[in-house]
Amino acid sequence: MPVDSRELIEAISIIANEQNVRVTMKQSTKGAMVCAASAFAGGLLLGPVGLAVGGTAGSLMAYKMTSGSFRPLADVLLNDLTDAQQEQLIRHVNKALAEFQISDLAILLPMIMSNANIQQAVLKTAKSFVSNELKLQIID
């Protein structure tokens, strides 16, 4: 009995939410650069006080620039994947679950939700897929 792809993606999303896995759009580096540049400029202009003022201003600018760029993995899986990417993720998950020898696909979803080893295998596969295929950085 084939498992509905959407149901499997939703199960993976539930596991990712339980583990509080998030992804970033690689904004951390940009935020750090803005913060450092502001502290440097403040230090050049006002000395030690300028470091504090520039660092604070840079931190606030970095916050404003990067807010919203850290998203739950579940949100990415449910809303950002194309149909082809979803099918590719399903193939990767099925390969990862092959070692557990689940013969009846009807019991796959309950097994995913109740077995910690299967959850770890599925989550590891989803993280790998998102990192390698979507080029997103995982934050645990």
mmCIF file with all atom_site columns, C-alpha atoms in Angstrom:
data_model
loop_
_atom_site.group_PDB
_atom_site.id
_atom_site.type_symbol
_atom_site.label_atom_id
_atom_site.label_alt_id
_atom_site.label_comp_id
_atom_site.label_asym_id
_atom_site.label_entity_id
_atom_site.label_seq_id
_atom_site.pdbx_PDB_ins_code
_atom_site.Cartn_x
_atom_site.Cartn_y
_atom_site.Cartn_z
_atom_site.occupancy
_atom_site.B_iso_or_equiv
_atom_site.pdbx_formal_charge
_atom_site.auth_seq_id
_atom_site.auth_comp_id
_atom_site.auth_asym_id
_atom_site.auth_atom_id
_atom_site.pdbx_PDB_model_num
ATOM 1   C CA . MET A 1 1   ? 0.000  0.000  0.000  1.00 0.00 ? 1   MET A CA 1
ATOM 2   C CA . PRO A 1 2   ? 1.673  3.243  -1.079 1.00 0.00 ? 2   PRO A CA 1
ATOM 3   C CA . VAL A 1 3   ? 2.079  5.985  1.471  1.00 0.00 ? 3   VAL A CA 1
ATOM 4   C CA . ASP A 1 4   ? 0.797  9.400  0.519  1.00 0.00 ? 4   ASP A CA 1
ATOM 5   C CA . SER A 1 5   ? 3.830  11.629 -0.040 1.00 0.00 ? 5   SER A CA 1
ATOM 6   C CA . ARG A 1 6   ? 2.183  14.549 1.720  1.00 0.00 ? 6   ARG A CA 1
ATOM 7   C CA . GLU A 1 7   ? 1.524  12.445 4.823  1.00 0.00 ? 7   GLU A CA 1
ATOM 8   C CA . LEU A 1 8   ? 5.156  11.361 4.945  1.00 0.00 ? 8   LEU A CA 1
ATOM 9   C CA . ILE A 1 9   ? 6.370  14.964 4.552  1.00 0.00 ? 9   ILE A CA 1
ATOM 10  C CA . GLU A 1 10  ? 4.004  15.976 7.379  1.00 0.00 ? 10  GLU A CA 1
ATOM 11  C CA . ALA A 1 11  ? 5.373  13.188 9.598  1.00 0.00 ? 11  ALA A CA 1
ATOM 12  C CA . ILE A 1 12  ? 8.926  14.362 8.929  1.00 0.00 ? 12  ILE A CA 1
ATOM 13  C CA . SER A 1 13  ? 7.805  17.908 9.730  1.00 0.00 ? 13  SER A CA 1
ATOM 14  C CA . ILE A 1 14  ? 6.341  16.807 13.062 1.00 0.00 ? 14  ILE A CA 1
ATOM 15  C CA . ILE A 1 15  ? 9.631  15.135 13.986 1.00 0.00 ? 15  ILE A CA 1
ATOM 16  C CA . ALA A 1 16  ? 11.586 18.249 12.949 1.00 0.00 ? 16  ALA A CA 1
ATOM 17  C CA . ASN A 1 17  ? 9.297  20.433 15.085 1.00 0.00 ? 17  ASN A CA 1
ATOM 18  C CA . GLU A 1 18  ? 9.710  18.134 18.084 1.00 0.00 ? 18  GLU A CA 1
ATOM 19  C CA . GLN A 1 19  ? 13.497 18.386 17.713 1.00 0.00 ? 19  GLN A CA 1
ATOM 20  C CA . ASN A 1 20  ? 13.239 22.189 17.120 1.00 0.00 ? 20  ASN A CA 1
ATOM 21  C CA . VAL A 1 21  ? 15.340 21.988 13.951 1.00 0.00 ? 21  VAL A CA 1
ATOM 22  C CA . ARG A 1 22  ? 15.679 25.296 12.125 1.00 0.00 ? 22  ARG A CA 1
ATOM 23  C CA . VAL A 1 23  ? 17.375 26.416 8.946  1.00 0.00 ? 23  VAL A CA 1
ATOM 24  C CA . THR A 1 24  ? 18.992 29.694 8.046  1.00 0.00 ? 24  THR A CA 1
ATOM 25  C CA . MET A 1 25  ? 19.348 31.389 4.740  1.00 0.00 ? 25  MET A CA 1
ATOM 26  C CA . LYS A 1 26  ? 23.048 32.003 5.532  1.00 0.00 ? 26  LYS A CA 1
ATOM 27  C CA . GLN A 1 27  ? 22.395 35.410 7.059  1.00 0.00 ? 27  GLN A CA 1
ATOM 28  C CA . SER A 1 28  ? 24.508 34.943 10.188 1.00 0.00 ? 28  SER A CA 1
ATOM 29  C CA . THR A 1 29  ? 27.723 35.868 8.398  1.00 0.00 ? 29  THR A CA 1
ATOM 30  C CA . LYS A 1 30  ? 26.181 38.996 6.949  1.00 0.00 ? 30  LYS A CA 1
ATOM 31  C CA . GLY A 1 31  ? 24.896 40.034 10.385 1.00 0.00 ? 31  GLY A CA 1
ATOM 32  C CA . ALA A 1 32  ? 28.302 39.519 11.959 1.00 0.00 ? 32  ALA A CA 1
ATOM 33  C CA . MET A 1 33  ? 29.953 41.595 9.247  1.00 0.00 ? 33  MET A CA 1
ATOM 34  C CA . VAL A 1 34  ? 27.514 44.472 9.762  1.00 0.00 ? 34  VAL A CA 1
ATOM 35  C CA . CYS A 1 35  ? 28.020 44.360 13.520 1.00 0.00 ? 35  CYS A CA 1
ATOM 36  C CA . ALA A 1 36  ? 31.817 44.301 13.212 1.00 0.00 ? 36  ALA A CA 1
ATOM 37  C CA . ALA A 1 37  ? 31.909 47.065 10.613 1.00 0.00 ? 37  ALA A CA 1
ATOM 38  C CA . SER A 1 38  ? 29.703 49.293 12.766 1.00 0.00 ? 38  SER A CA 1
ATOM 39  C CA . ALA A 1 39  ? 31.864 48.716 15.841 1.00 0.00 ? 39  ALA A CA 1
ATOM 40  C CA . PHE A 1 40  ? 34.994 49.436 13.802 1.00 0.00 ? 40  PHE A CA 1
ATOM 41  C CA . ALA A 1 41  ? 33.579 52.661 12.358 1.00 0.00 ? 41  ALA A CA 1
ATOM 42  C CA . GLY A 1 42  ? 32.359 53.776 15.775 1.00 0.00 ? 42  GLY A CA 1
ATOM 43  C CA . GLY A 1 43  ? 35.776 53.058 17.270 1.00 0.00 ? 43  GLY A CA 1
ATOM 44  C CA . LEU A 1 44  ? 37.526 55.089 14.586 1.00 0.00 ? 44  LEU A CA 1
ATOM 45  C CA . LEU A 1 45  ? 35.213 58.058 15.070 1.00 0.00 ? 45  LEU A CA 1
ATOM 46  C CA . LEU A 1 46  ? 34.659 58.114 18.840 1.00 0.00 ? 46  LEU A CA 1
ATOM 47  C CA . GLY A 1 47  ? 37.294 55.845 20.358 1.00 0.00 ? 47  GLY A CA 1
ATOM 48  C CA . PRO A 1 48  ? 36.291 53.382 23.112 1.00 0.00 ? 48  PRO A CA 1
ATOM 49  C CA . VAL A 1 49  ? 32.811 54.873 23.490 1.00 0.00 ? 49  VAL A CA 1
ATOM 50  C CA . GLY A 1 50  ? 32.384 54.585 19.728 1.00 0.00 ? 50  GLY A CA 1
ATOM 51  C CA . LEU A 1 51  ? 33.119 50.865 19.929 1.00 0.00 ? 51  LEU A CA 1
ATOM 52  C CA . ALA A 1 52  ? 30.205 50.411 22.309 1.00 0.00 ? 52  ALA A CA 1
ATOM 53  C CA . VAL A 1 53  ? 27.884 52.701 20.346 1.00 0.00 ? 53  VAL A CA 1
ATOM 54  C CA . GLY A 1 54  ? 28.908 51.225 16.974 1.00 0.00 ? 54  GLY A CA 1
ATOM 55  C CA . GLY A 1 55  ? 28.637 47.663 18.272 1.00 0.00 ? 55  GLY A CA 1
ATOM 56  C CA . THR A 1 56  ? 25.174 48.308 19.666 1.00 0.00 ? 56  THR A CA 1
ATOM 57  C CA . ALA A 1 57  ? 23.997 50.050 16.506 1.00 0.00 ? 57  ALA A CA 1
ATOM 58  C CA . GLY A 1 58  ? 25.490 47.282 14.362 1.00 0.00 ? 58  GLY A CA 1
ATOM 59  C CA . SER A 1 59  ? 23.806 44.620 16.455 1.00 0.00 ? 59  SER A CA 1
ATOM 60  C CA . LEU A 1 60  ? 20.439 46.297 16.013 1.00 0.00 ? 60  LEU A CA 1
ATOM 61  C CA . MET A 1 61  ? 20.978 46.642 12.264 1.00 0.00 ? 61  MET A CA 1
ATOM 62  C CA . ALA A 1 62  ? 22.046 42.992 12.024 1.00 0.00 ? 62  ALA A CA 1
ATOM 63  C CA . TYR A 1 63  ? 18.938 41.942 13.946 1.00 0.00 ? 63  TYR A CA 1
ATOM 64  C CA . LYS A 1 64  ? 16.708 43.929 11.605 1.00 0.00 ? 64  LYS A CA 1
ATOM 65  C CA . MET A 1 65  ? 18.440 42.522 8.508  1.00 0.00 ? 65  MET A CA 1
ATOM 66  C CA . THR A 1 66  ? 18.331 38.890 9.573  1.00 0.00 ? 66  THR A CA 1
ATOM 67  C CA . SER A 1 67  ? 14.977 38.679 11.348 1.00 0.00 ? 67  SER A CA 1
ATOM 68  C CA . GLY A 1 68  ? 12.785 36.114 9.657  1.00 0.00 ? 68  GLY A CA 1
ATOM 69  C CA . SER A 1 69  ? 15.680 34.336 7.980  1.00 0.00 ? 69  SER A CA 1
ATOM 70  C CA . PHE A 1 70  ? 15.751 31.556 10.599 1.00 0.00 ? 70  PHE A CA 1
ATOM 71  C CA . ARG A 1 71  ? 12.834 29.254 9.883  1.00 0.00 ? 71  ARG A CA 1
ATOM 72  C CA . PRO A 1 72  ? 11.668 25.903 11.218 1.00 0.00 ? 72  PRO A CA 1
ATOM 73  C CA . LEU A 1 73  ? 12.690 22.972 9.028  1.00 0.00 ? 73  LEU A CA 1
ATOM 74  C CA . ALA A 1 74  ? 9.065  21.831 9.066  1.00 0.00 ? 74  ALA A CA 1
ATOM 75  C CA . ASP A 1 75  ? 7.982  25.099 7.446  1.00 0.00 ? 75  ASP A CA 1
ATOM 76  C CA . VAL A 1 76  ? 10.532 24.659 4.672  1.00 0.00 ? 76  VAL A CA 1
ATOM 77  C CA . LEU A 1 77  ? 9.496  21.037 4.066  1.00 0.00 ? 77  LEU A CA 1
ATOM 78  C CA . LEU A 1 78  ? 5.781  21.809 3.979  1.00 0.00 ? 78  LEU A CA 1
ATOM 79  C CA . ASN A 1 79  ? 5.812  25.059 2.038  1.00 0.00 ? 79  ASN A CA 1
ATOM 80  C CA . ASP A 1 80  ? 8.986  25.490 0.004  1.00 0.00 ? 80  ASP A CA 1
ATOM 81  C CA . LEU A 1 81  ? 9.602  22.145 -1.683 1.00 0.00 ? 81  LEU A CA 1
ATOM 82  C CA . THR A 1 82  ? 8.462  21.616 -5.232 1.00 0.00 ? 82  THR A CA 1
ATOM 83  C CA . ASP A 1 83  ? 6.712  18.362 -6.115 1.00 0.00 ? 83  ASP A CA 1
ATOM 84  C CA . ALA A 1 84  ? 9.939  17.029 -7.632 1.00 0.00 ? 84  ALA A CA 1
ATOM 85  C CA . GLN A 1 85  ? 11.896 17.916 -4.493 1.00 0.00 ? 85  GLN A CA 1
ATOM 86  C CA . GLN A 1 86  ? 9.257  16.247 -2.310 1.00 0.00 ? 86  GLN A CA 1
ATOM 87  C CA . GLU A 1 87  ? 9.478  13.067 -4.367 1.00 0.00 ? 87  GLU A CA 1
ATOM 88  C CA . GLN A 1 88  ? 13.269 13.187 -4.168 1.00 0.00 ? 88  GLN A CA 1
ATOM 89  C CA . LEU A 1 89  ? 13.087 13.553 -0.366 1.00 0.00 ? 89  LEU A CA 1
ATOM 90  C CA . ILE A 1 90  ? 10.642 10.629 -0.186 1.00 0.00 ? 90  ILE A CA 1
ATOM 91  C CA . ARG A 1 91  ? 13.082 8.465  -2.188 1.00 0.00 ? 91  ARG A CA 1
ATOM 92  C CA . HIS A 1 92  ? 15.914 9.406  0.191  1.00 0.00 ? 92  HIS A CA 1
ATOM 93  C CA . VAL A 1 93  ? 13.770 8.601  3.242  1.00 0.00 ? 93  VAL A CA 1
ATOM 94  C CA . ASN A 1 94  ? 12.694 5.257  1.765  1.00 0.00 ? 94  ASN A CA 1
ATOM 95  C CA . LYS A 1 95  ? 16.359 4.359  1.193  1.00 0.00 ? 95  LYS A CA 1
ATOM 96  C CA . ALA A 1 96  ? 17.196 5.334  4.775  1.00 0.00 ? 96  ALA A CA 1
ATOM 97  C CA . LEU A 1 97  ? 14.346 3.208  6.096  1.00 0.00 ? 97  LEU A CA 1
ATOM 98  C CA . ALA A 1 98  ? 15.276 0.161  4.015  1.00 0.00 ? 98  ALA A CA 1
ATOM 99  C CA . GLU A 1 99  ? 17.562 -1.072 6.812  1.00 0.00 ? 99  GLU A CA 1
ATOM 100 C CA . PHE A 1 100 ? 14.571 -1.290 9.170  1.00 0.00 ? 100 PHE A CA 1
ATOM 101 C CA . GLN A 1 101 ? 12.882 -3.763 6.800  1.00 0.00 ? 101 GLN A CA 1
ATOM 102 C CA . ILE A 1 102 ? 9.389  -2.352 7.007  1.00 0.00 ? 102 ILE A CA 1
ATOM 103 C CA . SER A 1 103 ? 7.501  -4.666 4.694  1.00 0.00 ? 103 SER A CA 1
ATOM 104 C CA . ASP A 1 104 ? 4.023  -3.147 4.982  1.00 0.00 ? 104 ASP A CA 1
ATOM 105 C CA . LEU A 1 105 ? 3.912  0.502  3.982  1.00 0.00 ? 105 LEU A CA 1
ATOM 106 C CA . ALA A 1 106 ? 0.649  0.905  5.892  1.00 0.00 ? 106 ALA A CA 1
ATOM 107 C CA . ILE A 1 107 ? 2.575  0.705  9.152  1.00 0.00 ? 107 ILE A CA 1
ATOM 108 C CA . LEU A 1 108 ? 5.326  3.076  8.013  1.00 0.00 ? 108 LEU A CA 1
ATOM 109 C CA . LEU A 1 109 ? 3.823  6.287  9.417  1.00 0.00 ? 109 LEU A CA 1
ATOM 110 C CA . PRO A 1 110 ? 2.981  4.860  12.854 1.00 0.00 ? 110 PRO A CA 1
ATOM 111 C CA . MET A 1 111 ? 6.470  3.333  12.999 1.00 0.00 ? 111 MET A CA 1
ATOM 112 C CA . ILE A 1 112 ? 8.053  6.685  12.176 1.00 0.00 ? 112 ILE A CA 1
ATOM 113 C CA . MET A 1 113 ? 6.081  8.420  14.901 1.00 0.00 ? 113 MET A CA 1
ATOM 114 C CA . SER A 1 114 ? 6.776  5.821  17.606 1.00 0.00 ? 114 SER A CA 1
ATOM 115 C CA . ASN A 1 115 ? 10.301 4.492  17.006 1.00 0.00 ? 115 ASN A CA 1
ATOM 116 C CA . ALA A 1 116 ? 13.173 6.782  18.090 1.00 0.00 ? 116 ALA A CA 1
ATOM 117 C CA . ASN A 1 117 ? 15.712 5.040  15.839 1.00 0.00 ? 117 ASN A CA 1
ATOM 118 C CA . ILE A 1 118 ? 13.518 5.475  12.779 1.00 0.00 ? 118 ILE A CA 1
ATOM 119 C CA . GLN A 1 119 ? 12.871 9.109  13.737 1.00 0.00 ? 119 GLN A CA 1
ATOM 120 C CA . GLN A 1 120 ? 16.618 9.769  13.925 1.00 0.00 ? 120 GLN A CA 1
ATOM 121 C CA . ALA A 1 121 ? 17.180 8.101  10.536 1.00 0.00 ? 121 ALA A CA 1
ATOM 122 C CA . VAL A 1 122 ? 14.370 10.110 8.945  1.00 0.00 ? 122 VAL A CA 1
ATOM 123 C CA . LEU A 1 123 ? 15.499 13.382 10.519 1.00 0.00 ? 123 LEU A CA 1
ATOM 124 C CA . LYS A 1 124 ? 19.123 12.786 9.523  1.00 0.00 ? 124 LYS A CA 1
ATOM 125 C CA . THR A 1 125 ? 18.009 12.125 5.955  1.00 0.00 ? 125 THR A CA 1
ATOM 126 C CA . ALA A 1 126 ? 15.845 15.261 5.871  1.00 0.00 ? 126 ALA A CA 1
ATOM 127 C CA . LYS A 1 127 ? 18.684 17.390 7.252  1.00 0.00 ? 127 LYS A CA 1
ATOM 128 C CA . SER A 1 128 ? 21.087 15.975 4.696  1.00 0.00 ? 128 SER A CA 1
ATOM 129 C CA . PHE A 1 129 ? 18.608 16.604 1.886  1.00 0.00 ? 129 PHE A CA 1
ATOM 130 C CA . VAL A 1 130 ? 17.991 20.206 2.928  1.00 0.00 ? 130 VAL A CA 1
ATOM 131 C CA . SER A 1 131 ? 21.723 20.877 3.326  1.00 0.00 ? 131 SER A CA 1
ATOM 132 C CA . ASN A 1 132 ? 22.828 19.238 0.091  1.00 0.00 ? 132 ASN A CA 1
ATOM 133 C CA . GLU A 1 133 ? 19.932 19.859 -2.265 1.00 0.00 ? 133 GLU A CA 1
ATOM 134 C CA . LEU A 1 134 ? 18.493 23.168 -1.042 1.00 0.00 ? 134 LEU A CA 1
ATOM 135 C CA . LYS A 1 135 ? 21.833 24.550 0.193  1.00 0.00 ? 135 LYS A CA 1
ATOM 136 C CA . LEU A 1 136 ? 20.361 25.663 3.516  1.00 0.00 ? 136 LEU A CA 1
ATOM 137 C CA . GLN A 1 137 ? 22.266 25.612 6.779  1.00 0.00 ? 137 GLN A CA 1
ATOM 138 C CA . ILE A 1 138 ? 20.802 23.524 9.615  1.00 0.00 ? 138 ILE A CA 1
ATOM 139 C CA . ILE A 1 139 ? 20.635 24.929 13.145 1.00 0.00 ? 139 ILE A CA 1
ATOM 140 C CA . ASP A 1 140 ? 19.997 22.294 15.823 1.00 0.00 ? 140 ASP A CA 1
#
